[in-house]
Short mmCIF file of C-alpha atoms in Angstrom, two decimals:
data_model
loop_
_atom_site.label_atom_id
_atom_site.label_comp_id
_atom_site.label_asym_id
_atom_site.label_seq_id
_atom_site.Cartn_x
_atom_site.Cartn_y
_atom_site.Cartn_z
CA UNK A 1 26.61 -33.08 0.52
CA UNK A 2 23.87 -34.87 -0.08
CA UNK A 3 21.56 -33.43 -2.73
CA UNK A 4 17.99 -33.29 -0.20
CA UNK A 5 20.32 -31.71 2.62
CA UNK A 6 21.75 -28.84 -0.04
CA UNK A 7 18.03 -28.43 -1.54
CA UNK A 8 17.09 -28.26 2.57
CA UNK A 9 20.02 -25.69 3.27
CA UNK A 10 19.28 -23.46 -0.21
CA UNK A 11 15.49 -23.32 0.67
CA UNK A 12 16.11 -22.53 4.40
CA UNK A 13 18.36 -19.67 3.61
CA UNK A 14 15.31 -18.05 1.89
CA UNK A 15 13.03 -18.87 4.82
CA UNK A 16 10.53 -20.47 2.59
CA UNK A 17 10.47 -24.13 3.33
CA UNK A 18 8.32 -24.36 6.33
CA UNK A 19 5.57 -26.82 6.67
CA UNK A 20 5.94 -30.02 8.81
CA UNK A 21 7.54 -28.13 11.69
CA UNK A 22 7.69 -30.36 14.90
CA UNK A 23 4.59 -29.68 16.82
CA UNK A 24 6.81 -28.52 19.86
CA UNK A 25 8.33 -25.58 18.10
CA UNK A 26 4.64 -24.20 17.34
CA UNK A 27 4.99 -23.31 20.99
CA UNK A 28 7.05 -20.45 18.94
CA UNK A 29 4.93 -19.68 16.54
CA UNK A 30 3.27 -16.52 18.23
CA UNK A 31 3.37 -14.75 21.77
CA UNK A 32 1.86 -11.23 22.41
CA UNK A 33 1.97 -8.84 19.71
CA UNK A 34 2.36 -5.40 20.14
CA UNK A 35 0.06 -3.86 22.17
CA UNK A 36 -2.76 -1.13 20.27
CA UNK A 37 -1.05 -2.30 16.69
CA UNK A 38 -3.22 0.32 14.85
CA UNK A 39 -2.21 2.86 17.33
CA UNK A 40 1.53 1.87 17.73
CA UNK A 41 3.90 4.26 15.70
CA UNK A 42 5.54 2.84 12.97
CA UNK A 43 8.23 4.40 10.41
CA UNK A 44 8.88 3.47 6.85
CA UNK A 45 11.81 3.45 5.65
CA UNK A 46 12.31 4.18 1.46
CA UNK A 47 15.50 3.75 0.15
CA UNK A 48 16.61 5.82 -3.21
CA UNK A 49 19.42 2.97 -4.34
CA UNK A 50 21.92 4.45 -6.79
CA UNK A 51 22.69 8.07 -5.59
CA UNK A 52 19.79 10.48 -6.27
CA UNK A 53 20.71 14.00 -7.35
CA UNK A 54 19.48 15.84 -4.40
CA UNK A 55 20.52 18.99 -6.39
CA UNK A 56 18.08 18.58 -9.23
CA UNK A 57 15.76 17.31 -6.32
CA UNK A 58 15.75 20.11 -3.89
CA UNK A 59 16.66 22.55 -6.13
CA UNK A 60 18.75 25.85 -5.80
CA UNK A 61 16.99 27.99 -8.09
CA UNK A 62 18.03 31.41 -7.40
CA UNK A 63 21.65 29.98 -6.87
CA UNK A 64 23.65 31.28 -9.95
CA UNK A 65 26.61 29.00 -9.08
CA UNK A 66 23.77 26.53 -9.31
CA UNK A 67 23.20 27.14 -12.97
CA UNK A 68 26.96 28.16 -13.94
CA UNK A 69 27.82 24.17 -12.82
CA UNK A 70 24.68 22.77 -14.63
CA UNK A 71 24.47 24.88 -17.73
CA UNK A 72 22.50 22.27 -19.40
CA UNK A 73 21.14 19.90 -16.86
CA UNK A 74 20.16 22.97 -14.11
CA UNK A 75 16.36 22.70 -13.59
CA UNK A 76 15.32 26.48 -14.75
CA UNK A 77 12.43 27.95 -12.82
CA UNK A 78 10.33 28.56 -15.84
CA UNK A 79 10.21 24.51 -16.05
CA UNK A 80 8.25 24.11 -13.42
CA UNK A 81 9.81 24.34 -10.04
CA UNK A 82 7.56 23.71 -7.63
CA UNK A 83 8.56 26.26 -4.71
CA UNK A 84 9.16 25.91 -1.33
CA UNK A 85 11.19 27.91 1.09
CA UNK A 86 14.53 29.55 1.45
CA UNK A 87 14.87 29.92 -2.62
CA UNK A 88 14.52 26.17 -2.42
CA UNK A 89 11.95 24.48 -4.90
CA UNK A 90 10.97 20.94 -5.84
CA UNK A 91 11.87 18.96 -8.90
CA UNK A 92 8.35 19.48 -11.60
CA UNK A 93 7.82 15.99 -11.34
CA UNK A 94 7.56 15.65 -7.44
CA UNK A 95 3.88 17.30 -7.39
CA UNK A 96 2.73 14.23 -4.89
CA UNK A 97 5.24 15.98 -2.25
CA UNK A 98 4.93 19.60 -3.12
CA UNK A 99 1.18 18.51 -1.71
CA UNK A 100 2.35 17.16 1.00
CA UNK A 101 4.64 20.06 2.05
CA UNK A 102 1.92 21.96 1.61
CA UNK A 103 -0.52 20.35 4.15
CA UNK A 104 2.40 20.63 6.58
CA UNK A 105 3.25 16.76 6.33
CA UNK A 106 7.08 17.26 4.54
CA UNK A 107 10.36 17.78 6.83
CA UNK A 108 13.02 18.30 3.89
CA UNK A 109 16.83 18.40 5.31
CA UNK A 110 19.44 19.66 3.11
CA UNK A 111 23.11 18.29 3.04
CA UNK A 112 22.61 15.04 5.27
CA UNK A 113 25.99 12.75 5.01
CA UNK A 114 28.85 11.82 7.34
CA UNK A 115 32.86 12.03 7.81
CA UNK A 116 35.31 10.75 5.21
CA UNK A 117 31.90 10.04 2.49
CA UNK A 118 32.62 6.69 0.61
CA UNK A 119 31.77 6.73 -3.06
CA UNK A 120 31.12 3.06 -3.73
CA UNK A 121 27.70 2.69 -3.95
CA UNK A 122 27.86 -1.35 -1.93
CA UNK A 123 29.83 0.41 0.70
CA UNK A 124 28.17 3.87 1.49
CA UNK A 125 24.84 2.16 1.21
CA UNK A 126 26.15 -0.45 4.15
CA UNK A 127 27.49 2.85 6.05
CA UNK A 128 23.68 4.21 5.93
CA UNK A 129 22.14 0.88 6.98
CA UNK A 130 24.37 -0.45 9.21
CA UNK A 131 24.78 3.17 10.73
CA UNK A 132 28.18 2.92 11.03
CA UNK A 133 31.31 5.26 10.17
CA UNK A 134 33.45 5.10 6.93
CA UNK A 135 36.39 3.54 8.85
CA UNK A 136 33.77 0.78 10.49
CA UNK A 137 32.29 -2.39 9.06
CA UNK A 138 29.45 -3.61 10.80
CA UNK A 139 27.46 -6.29 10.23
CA UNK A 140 24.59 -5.58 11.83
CA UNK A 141 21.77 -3.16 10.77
CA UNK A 142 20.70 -0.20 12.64
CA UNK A 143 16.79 -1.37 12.44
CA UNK A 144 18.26 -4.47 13.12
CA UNK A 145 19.69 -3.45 16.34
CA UNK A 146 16.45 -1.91 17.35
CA UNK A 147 14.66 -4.91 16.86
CA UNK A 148 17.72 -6.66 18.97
CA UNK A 149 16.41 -4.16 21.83
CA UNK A 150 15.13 -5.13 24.69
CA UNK A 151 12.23 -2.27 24.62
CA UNK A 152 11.07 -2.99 21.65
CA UNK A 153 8.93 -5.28 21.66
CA UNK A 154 9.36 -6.83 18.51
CA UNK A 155 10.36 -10.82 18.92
CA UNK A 156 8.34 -11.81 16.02
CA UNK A 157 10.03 -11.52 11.98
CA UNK A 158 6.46 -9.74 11.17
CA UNK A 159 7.62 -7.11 13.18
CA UNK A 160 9.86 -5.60 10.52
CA UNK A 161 8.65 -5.77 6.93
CA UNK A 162 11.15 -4.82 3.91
CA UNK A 163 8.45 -5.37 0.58
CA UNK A 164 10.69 -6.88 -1.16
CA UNK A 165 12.28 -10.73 -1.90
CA UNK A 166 15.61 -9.91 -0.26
CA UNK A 167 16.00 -8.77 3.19
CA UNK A 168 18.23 -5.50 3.60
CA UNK A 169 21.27 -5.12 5.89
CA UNK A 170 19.27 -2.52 7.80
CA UNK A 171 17.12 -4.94 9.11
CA UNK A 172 19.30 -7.27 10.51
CA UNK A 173 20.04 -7.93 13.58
CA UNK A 174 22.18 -9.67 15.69
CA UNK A 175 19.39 -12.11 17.54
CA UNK A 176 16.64 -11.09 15.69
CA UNK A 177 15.81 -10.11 11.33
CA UNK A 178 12.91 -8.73 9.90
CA UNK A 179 11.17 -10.76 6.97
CA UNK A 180 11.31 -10.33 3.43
CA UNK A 181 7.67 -10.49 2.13
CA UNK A 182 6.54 -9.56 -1.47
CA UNK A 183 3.46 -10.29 -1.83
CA UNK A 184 1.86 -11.83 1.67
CA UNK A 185 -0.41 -14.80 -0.70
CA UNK A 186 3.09 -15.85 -2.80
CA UNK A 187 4.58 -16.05 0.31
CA UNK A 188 2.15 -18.03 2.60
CA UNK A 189 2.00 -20.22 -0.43
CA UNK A 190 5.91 -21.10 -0.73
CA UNK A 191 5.87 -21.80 2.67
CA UNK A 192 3.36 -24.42 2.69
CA UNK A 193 5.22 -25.79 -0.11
CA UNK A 194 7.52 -28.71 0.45
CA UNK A 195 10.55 -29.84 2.06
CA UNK A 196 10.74 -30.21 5.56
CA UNK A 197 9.34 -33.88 5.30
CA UNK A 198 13.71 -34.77 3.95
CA UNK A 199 14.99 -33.21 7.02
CA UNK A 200 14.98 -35.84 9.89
CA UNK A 201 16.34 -35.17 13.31
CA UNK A 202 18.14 -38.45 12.62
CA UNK A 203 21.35 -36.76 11.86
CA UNK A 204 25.05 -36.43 13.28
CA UNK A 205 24.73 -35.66 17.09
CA UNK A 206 27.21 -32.50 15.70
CA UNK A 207 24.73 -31.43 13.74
CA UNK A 208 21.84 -31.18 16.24
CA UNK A 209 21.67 -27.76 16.80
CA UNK A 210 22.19 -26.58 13.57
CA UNK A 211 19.04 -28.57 12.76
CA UNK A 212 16.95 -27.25 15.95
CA UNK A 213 18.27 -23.73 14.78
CA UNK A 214 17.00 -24.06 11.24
CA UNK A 215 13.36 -25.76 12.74
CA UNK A 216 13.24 -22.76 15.03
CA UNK A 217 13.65 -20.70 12.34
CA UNK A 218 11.59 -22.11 9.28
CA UNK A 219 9.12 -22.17 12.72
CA UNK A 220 8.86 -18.98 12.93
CA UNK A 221 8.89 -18.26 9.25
CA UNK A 222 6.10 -20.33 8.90
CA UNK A 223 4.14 -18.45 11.41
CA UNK A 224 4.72 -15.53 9.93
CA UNK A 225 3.21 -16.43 6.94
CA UNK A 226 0.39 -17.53 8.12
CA UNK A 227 -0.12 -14.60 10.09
CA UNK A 228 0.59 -12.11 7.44
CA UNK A 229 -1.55 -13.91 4.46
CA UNK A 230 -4.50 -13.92 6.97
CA UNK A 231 -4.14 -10.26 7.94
CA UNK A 232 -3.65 -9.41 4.19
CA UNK A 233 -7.10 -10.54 3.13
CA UNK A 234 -8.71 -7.51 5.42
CA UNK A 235 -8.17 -4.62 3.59
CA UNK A 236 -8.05 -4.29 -0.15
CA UNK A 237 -6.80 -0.70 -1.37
CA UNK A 238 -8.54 1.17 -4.19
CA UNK A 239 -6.12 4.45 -4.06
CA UNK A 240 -4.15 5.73 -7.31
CA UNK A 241 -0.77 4.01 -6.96
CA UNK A 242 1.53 4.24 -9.64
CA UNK A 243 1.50 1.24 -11.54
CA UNK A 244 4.99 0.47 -11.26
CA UNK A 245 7.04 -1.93 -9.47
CA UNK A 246 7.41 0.61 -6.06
CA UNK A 247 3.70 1.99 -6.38
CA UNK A 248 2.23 -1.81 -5.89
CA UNK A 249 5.12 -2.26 -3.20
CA UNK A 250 3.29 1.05 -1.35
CA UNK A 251 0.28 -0.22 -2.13
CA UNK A 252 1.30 -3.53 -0.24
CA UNK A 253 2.25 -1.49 2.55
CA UNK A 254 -0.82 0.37 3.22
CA UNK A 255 -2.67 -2.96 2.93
CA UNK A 256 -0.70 -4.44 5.69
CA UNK A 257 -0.88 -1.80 7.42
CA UNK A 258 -4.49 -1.10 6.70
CA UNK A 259 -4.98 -4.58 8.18
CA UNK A 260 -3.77 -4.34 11.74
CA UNK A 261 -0.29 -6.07 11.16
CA UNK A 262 1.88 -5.38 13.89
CA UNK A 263 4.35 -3.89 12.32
CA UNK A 264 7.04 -1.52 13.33
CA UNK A 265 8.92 -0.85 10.54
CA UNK A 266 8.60 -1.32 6.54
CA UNK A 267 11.22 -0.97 4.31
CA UNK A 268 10.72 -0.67 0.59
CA UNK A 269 13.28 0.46 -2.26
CA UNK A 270 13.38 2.59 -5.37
CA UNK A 271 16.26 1.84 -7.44
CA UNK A 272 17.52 3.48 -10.80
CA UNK A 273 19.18 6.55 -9.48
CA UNK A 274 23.07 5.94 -10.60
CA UNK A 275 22.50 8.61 -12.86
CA UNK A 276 25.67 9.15 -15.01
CA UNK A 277 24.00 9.75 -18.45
CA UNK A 278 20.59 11.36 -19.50
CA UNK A 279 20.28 12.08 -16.38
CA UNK A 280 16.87 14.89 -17.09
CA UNK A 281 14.66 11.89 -18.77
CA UNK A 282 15.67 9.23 -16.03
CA UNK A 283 15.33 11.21 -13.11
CA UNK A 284 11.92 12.37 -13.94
CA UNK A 285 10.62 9.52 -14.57
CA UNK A 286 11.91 8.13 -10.86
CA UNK A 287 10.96 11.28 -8.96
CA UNK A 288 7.36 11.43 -10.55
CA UNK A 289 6.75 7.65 -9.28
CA UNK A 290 8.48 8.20 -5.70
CA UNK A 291 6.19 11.62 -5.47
CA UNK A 292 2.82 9.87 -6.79
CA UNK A 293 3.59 7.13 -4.55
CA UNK A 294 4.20 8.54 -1.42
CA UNK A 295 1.20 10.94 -2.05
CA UNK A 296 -1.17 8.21 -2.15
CA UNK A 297 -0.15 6.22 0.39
CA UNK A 298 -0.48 9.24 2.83
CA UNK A 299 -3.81 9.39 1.00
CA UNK A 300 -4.43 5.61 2.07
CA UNK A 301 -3.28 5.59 5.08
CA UNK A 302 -5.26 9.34 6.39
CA UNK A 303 -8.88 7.80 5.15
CA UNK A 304 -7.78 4.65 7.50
CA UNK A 305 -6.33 6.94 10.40
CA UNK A 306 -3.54 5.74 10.00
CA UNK A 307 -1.24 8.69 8.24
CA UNK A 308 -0.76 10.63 12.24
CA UNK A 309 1.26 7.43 13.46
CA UNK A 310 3.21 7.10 10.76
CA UNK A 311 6.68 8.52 10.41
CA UNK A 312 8.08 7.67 6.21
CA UNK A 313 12.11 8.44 5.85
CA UNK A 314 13.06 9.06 1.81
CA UNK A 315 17.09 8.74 1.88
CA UNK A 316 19.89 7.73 -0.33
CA UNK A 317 23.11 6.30 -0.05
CA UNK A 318 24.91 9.36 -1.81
CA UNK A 319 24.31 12.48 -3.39
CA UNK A 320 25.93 13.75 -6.83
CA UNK A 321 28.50 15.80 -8.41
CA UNK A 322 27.90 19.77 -8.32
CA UNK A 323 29.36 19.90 -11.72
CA UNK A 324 27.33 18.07 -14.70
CA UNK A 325 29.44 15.48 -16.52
CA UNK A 326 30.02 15.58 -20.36
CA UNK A 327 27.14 13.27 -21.13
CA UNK A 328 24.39 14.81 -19.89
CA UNK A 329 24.48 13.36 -16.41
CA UNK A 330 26.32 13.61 -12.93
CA UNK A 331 28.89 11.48 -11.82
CA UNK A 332 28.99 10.02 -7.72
CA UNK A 333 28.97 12.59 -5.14
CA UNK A 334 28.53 13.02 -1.24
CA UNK A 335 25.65 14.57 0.38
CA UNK A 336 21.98 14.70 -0.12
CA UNK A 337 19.12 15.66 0.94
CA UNK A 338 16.76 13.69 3.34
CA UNK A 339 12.59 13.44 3.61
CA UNK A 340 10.56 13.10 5.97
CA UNK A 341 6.73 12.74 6.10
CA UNK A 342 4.07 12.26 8.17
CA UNK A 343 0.44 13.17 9.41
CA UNK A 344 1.79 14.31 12.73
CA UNK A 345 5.11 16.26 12.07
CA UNK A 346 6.08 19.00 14.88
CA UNK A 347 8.79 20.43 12.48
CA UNK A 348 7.73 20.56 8.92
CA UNK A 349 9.39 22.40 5.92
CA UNK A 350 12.62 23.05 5.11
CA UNK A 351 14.98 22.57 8.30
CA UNK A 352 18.11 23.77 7.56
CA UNK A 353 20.25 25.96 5.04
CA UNK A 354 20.18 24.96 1.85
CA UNK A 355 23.58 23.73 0.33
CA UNK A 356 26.89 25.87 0.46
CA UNK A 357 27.30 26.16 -3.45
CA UNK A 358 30.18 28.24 -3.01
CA UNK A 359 32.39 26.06 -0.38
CA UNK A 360 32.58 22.54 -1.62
CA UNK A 361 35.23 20.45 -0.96
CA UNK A 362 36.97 19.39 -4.17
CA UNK A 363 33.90 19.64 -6.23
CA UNK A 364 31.44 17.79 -3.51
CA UNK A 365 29.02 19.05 -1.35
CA UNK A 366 30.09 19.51 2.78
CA UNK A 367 27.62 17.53 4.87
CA UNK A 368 25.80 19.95 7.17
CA UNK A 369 24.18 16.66 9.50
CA UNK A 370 25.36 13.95 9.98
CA UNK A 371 22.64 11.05 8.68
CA UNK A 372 23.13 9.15 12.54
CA UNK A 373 21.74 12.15 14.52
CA UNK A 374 18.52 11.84 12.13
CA UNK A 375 18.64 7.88 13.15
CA UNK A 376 18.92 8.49 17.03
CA UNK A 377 16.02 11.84 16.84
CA UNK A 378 13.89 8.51 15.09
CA UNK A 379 14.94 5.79 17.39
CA UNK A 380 14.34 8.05 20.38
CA UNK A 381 11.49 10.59 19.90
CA UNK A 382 9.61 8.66 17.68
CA UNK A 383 10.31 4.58 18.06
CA UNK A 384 10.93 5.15 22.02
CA UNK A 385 14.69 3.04 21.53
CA UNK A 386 17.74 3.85 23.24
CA UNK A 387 19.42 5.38 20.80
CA UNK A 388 23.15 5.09 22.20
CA UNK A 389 22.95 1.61 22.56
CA UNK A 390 21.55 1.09 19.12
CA UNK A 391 24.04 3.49 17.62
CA UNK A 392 26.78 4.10 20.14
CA UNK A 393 27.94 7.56 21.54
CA UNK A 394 28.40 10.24 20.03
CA UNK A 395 25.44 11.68 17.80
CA UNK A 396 23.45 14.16 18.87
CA UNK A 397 19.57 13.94 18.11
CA UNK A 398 18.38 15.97 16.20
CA UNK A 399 15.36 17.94 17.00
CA UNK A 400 12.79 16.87 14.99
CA UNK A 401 9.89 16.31 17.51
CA UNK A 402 9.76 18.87 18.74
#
């Protein structure tokens, strides 16, 4: 292959090669939005990437089967727990949430999972994205799907937003992806860059429409770009995000959002959670920057009205062991617990029984819900979807609306 047509190819893959578009394909570059885009709901999506420990999370502290599995890494209550409901309390460091569960604007679910639980983290991860079962392999995303819907109305990439460079299963799609986007002014920038000007239309006949496919995409790409730098420059956030790698990705967020982008749904990540040894010092550190981060975006977005349409989902692929493992950690478990936030929650608090300590199944926690009935209760009650033809038959919503 020539070496311009594999730079082309590389550079197109990342959707960041856009400028000198045919002039006929800007006929693409932007329909109608979304209608009332500061008014539209949204959700945003946080993913906890490496199995958090939903038992040192949402902790069992009056559970003495709790402590008799975690003699040494069981959160005691004299450390700080920061209560809740139903002898349930909050990790210390999660103070950002305990303030939100306060206000009435935390949902917390306990022992969320599915059938047959995976333990690989590549594979349950694609289970919870994709929204499939253990014994399916999709390749489609289940925010992917939604934005494949006809009712969405979401044809544009801008539509779906995942802060980071890489763009998630979950938000893939069969005709339609979200965008990757970082930081709006890098992007815009790479995009104005360089390299359609070696592509000519001069090519193969056979290759034809893999070129008109690649212009209609770098097209759109392009547009995007533009669209989101110009929106970026609106609003400027002054709230007290951590200073860490996922604190200026919420920060980035609540600009956009801030701004008037038309956005449906965001997806950002918080990885470091494959917590096998010194579990106490790594887990803090994590669950103090998800709480302080979360808390001040709802902070951001309430003094910009924008916290009451705005649902935020805090999952992870797995949960952990009951039992602690001989080096001060927890080895790969099954299920977890599940957040939800938001200015406008009709159910708040704890929803459901806390975890059955004393009937686990071969050491692991038994999944009380089943993650896809959270998925179609969001893609139905809150996102207006059709949740059986996103997900397929079978799950019953859960009722979280109402």
């Amino acid at each position: 292959m020539p070496a311009t047509r594999r730079e082309f190819l590389r550079t197109s893959a990342l959707a960041s090669t856009l400028l000198l578009v045919p002039k006929f394909l800007h006929a693409l570059d932007r329909g109608p939005g979304l209608s009332n885009a500061t008014s539209a709901r949204r959700l945003i999506v946080v993913q906890l990437g490496g199995g958090n420990d939903g038992l040192n999370t949402v902790i069992p502290y009056k559970n003495d089967l709790y402590y008799r599995a975690r003699p040494t890494l069981g959160i005691k209550e004299a450390e700080g727990i920061l209560a809740l409901e139903k002898d349930l309390g909050l990790h210390p460091a999660l103070k950002g949430l305990k303030g939100l569960y306060d206000q009435g604007q935390l949902a917390v679910l306990n022992s969320v999972g599915y059938p047959n639980p995976d333990r690989s983290h590549f594979r349950s991860m694609d289970i919870w994205q994709s929204g499939s079962s253990a014994e399916q392999v999709i390749s489609t995303g289940w925010l992917g799907r939604y934005l494949d819907a006809d009712g969405s109305g979401c044809p544009h990439p801008y539509h779906a937003l995942e802060v980071d460079d890489t763009l998630s299963l979950a938000l893939k799609g069969a005709l339609r992806k979200g965008l990757a986007v970082k930081n709006p002014a890098k992007f815009h920038q790479i995009s104005q860059n360089h390299l359609l000007a070696q592509v000519s239309k001069e090519t193969t006949p056979a290759h034809h429409d893999q070129v008109d496919y690649l212009y209609q995409t770098l097209a759109e790409t392009a547009s995007s770009a533009d669209y989101l730098y110009e929106k970026s420059k609106i609003y400027r956030s002054t709230g007290a995000y951590p200073n860490t790698e996922f604190g200026r990705n919420l920060k980035t967020t609540a600009e956009l959002i801030n701004s008037g982008v038309e956005a449906r749904v965001y997806y950002l990540a918080l990885a470091g959670f494959d917590t096998h040894v010194r579990q106490q010092e790594q887990q803090q550190r994590l669950l103090a920057d998800l709480g302080e981060g979360l808390a001040a975006l709802a902070d951001d977005l309430q003094r910009n009205n924008q916290w009451a349409n705005t649902l935020v989902l805090v999952f992870s692929e797995f949960g952990r062991r009951v039992a602690q493992n001989a080096s001060r950690g927890t080895d790969h478990g099954t299920a977890n617990n599940v957040f939800l936030l938001g200015g406008a929650l009709q159910r708040k608090g704890v929803l459901n029984e806390a975890p059955d300590l004393a009937n686990l199944d071969q050491g692991d926690l038994r999944h009380q819900i089943d993650f896809r009935s959270i998925y179609a209760a969001i893609l139905r009650d809150w996102l207006d979807a059709d949740d059986t033809a996103i997900l397929g038959p079978g799950f019953e919503r859960m009722k979280l609306f109402s």
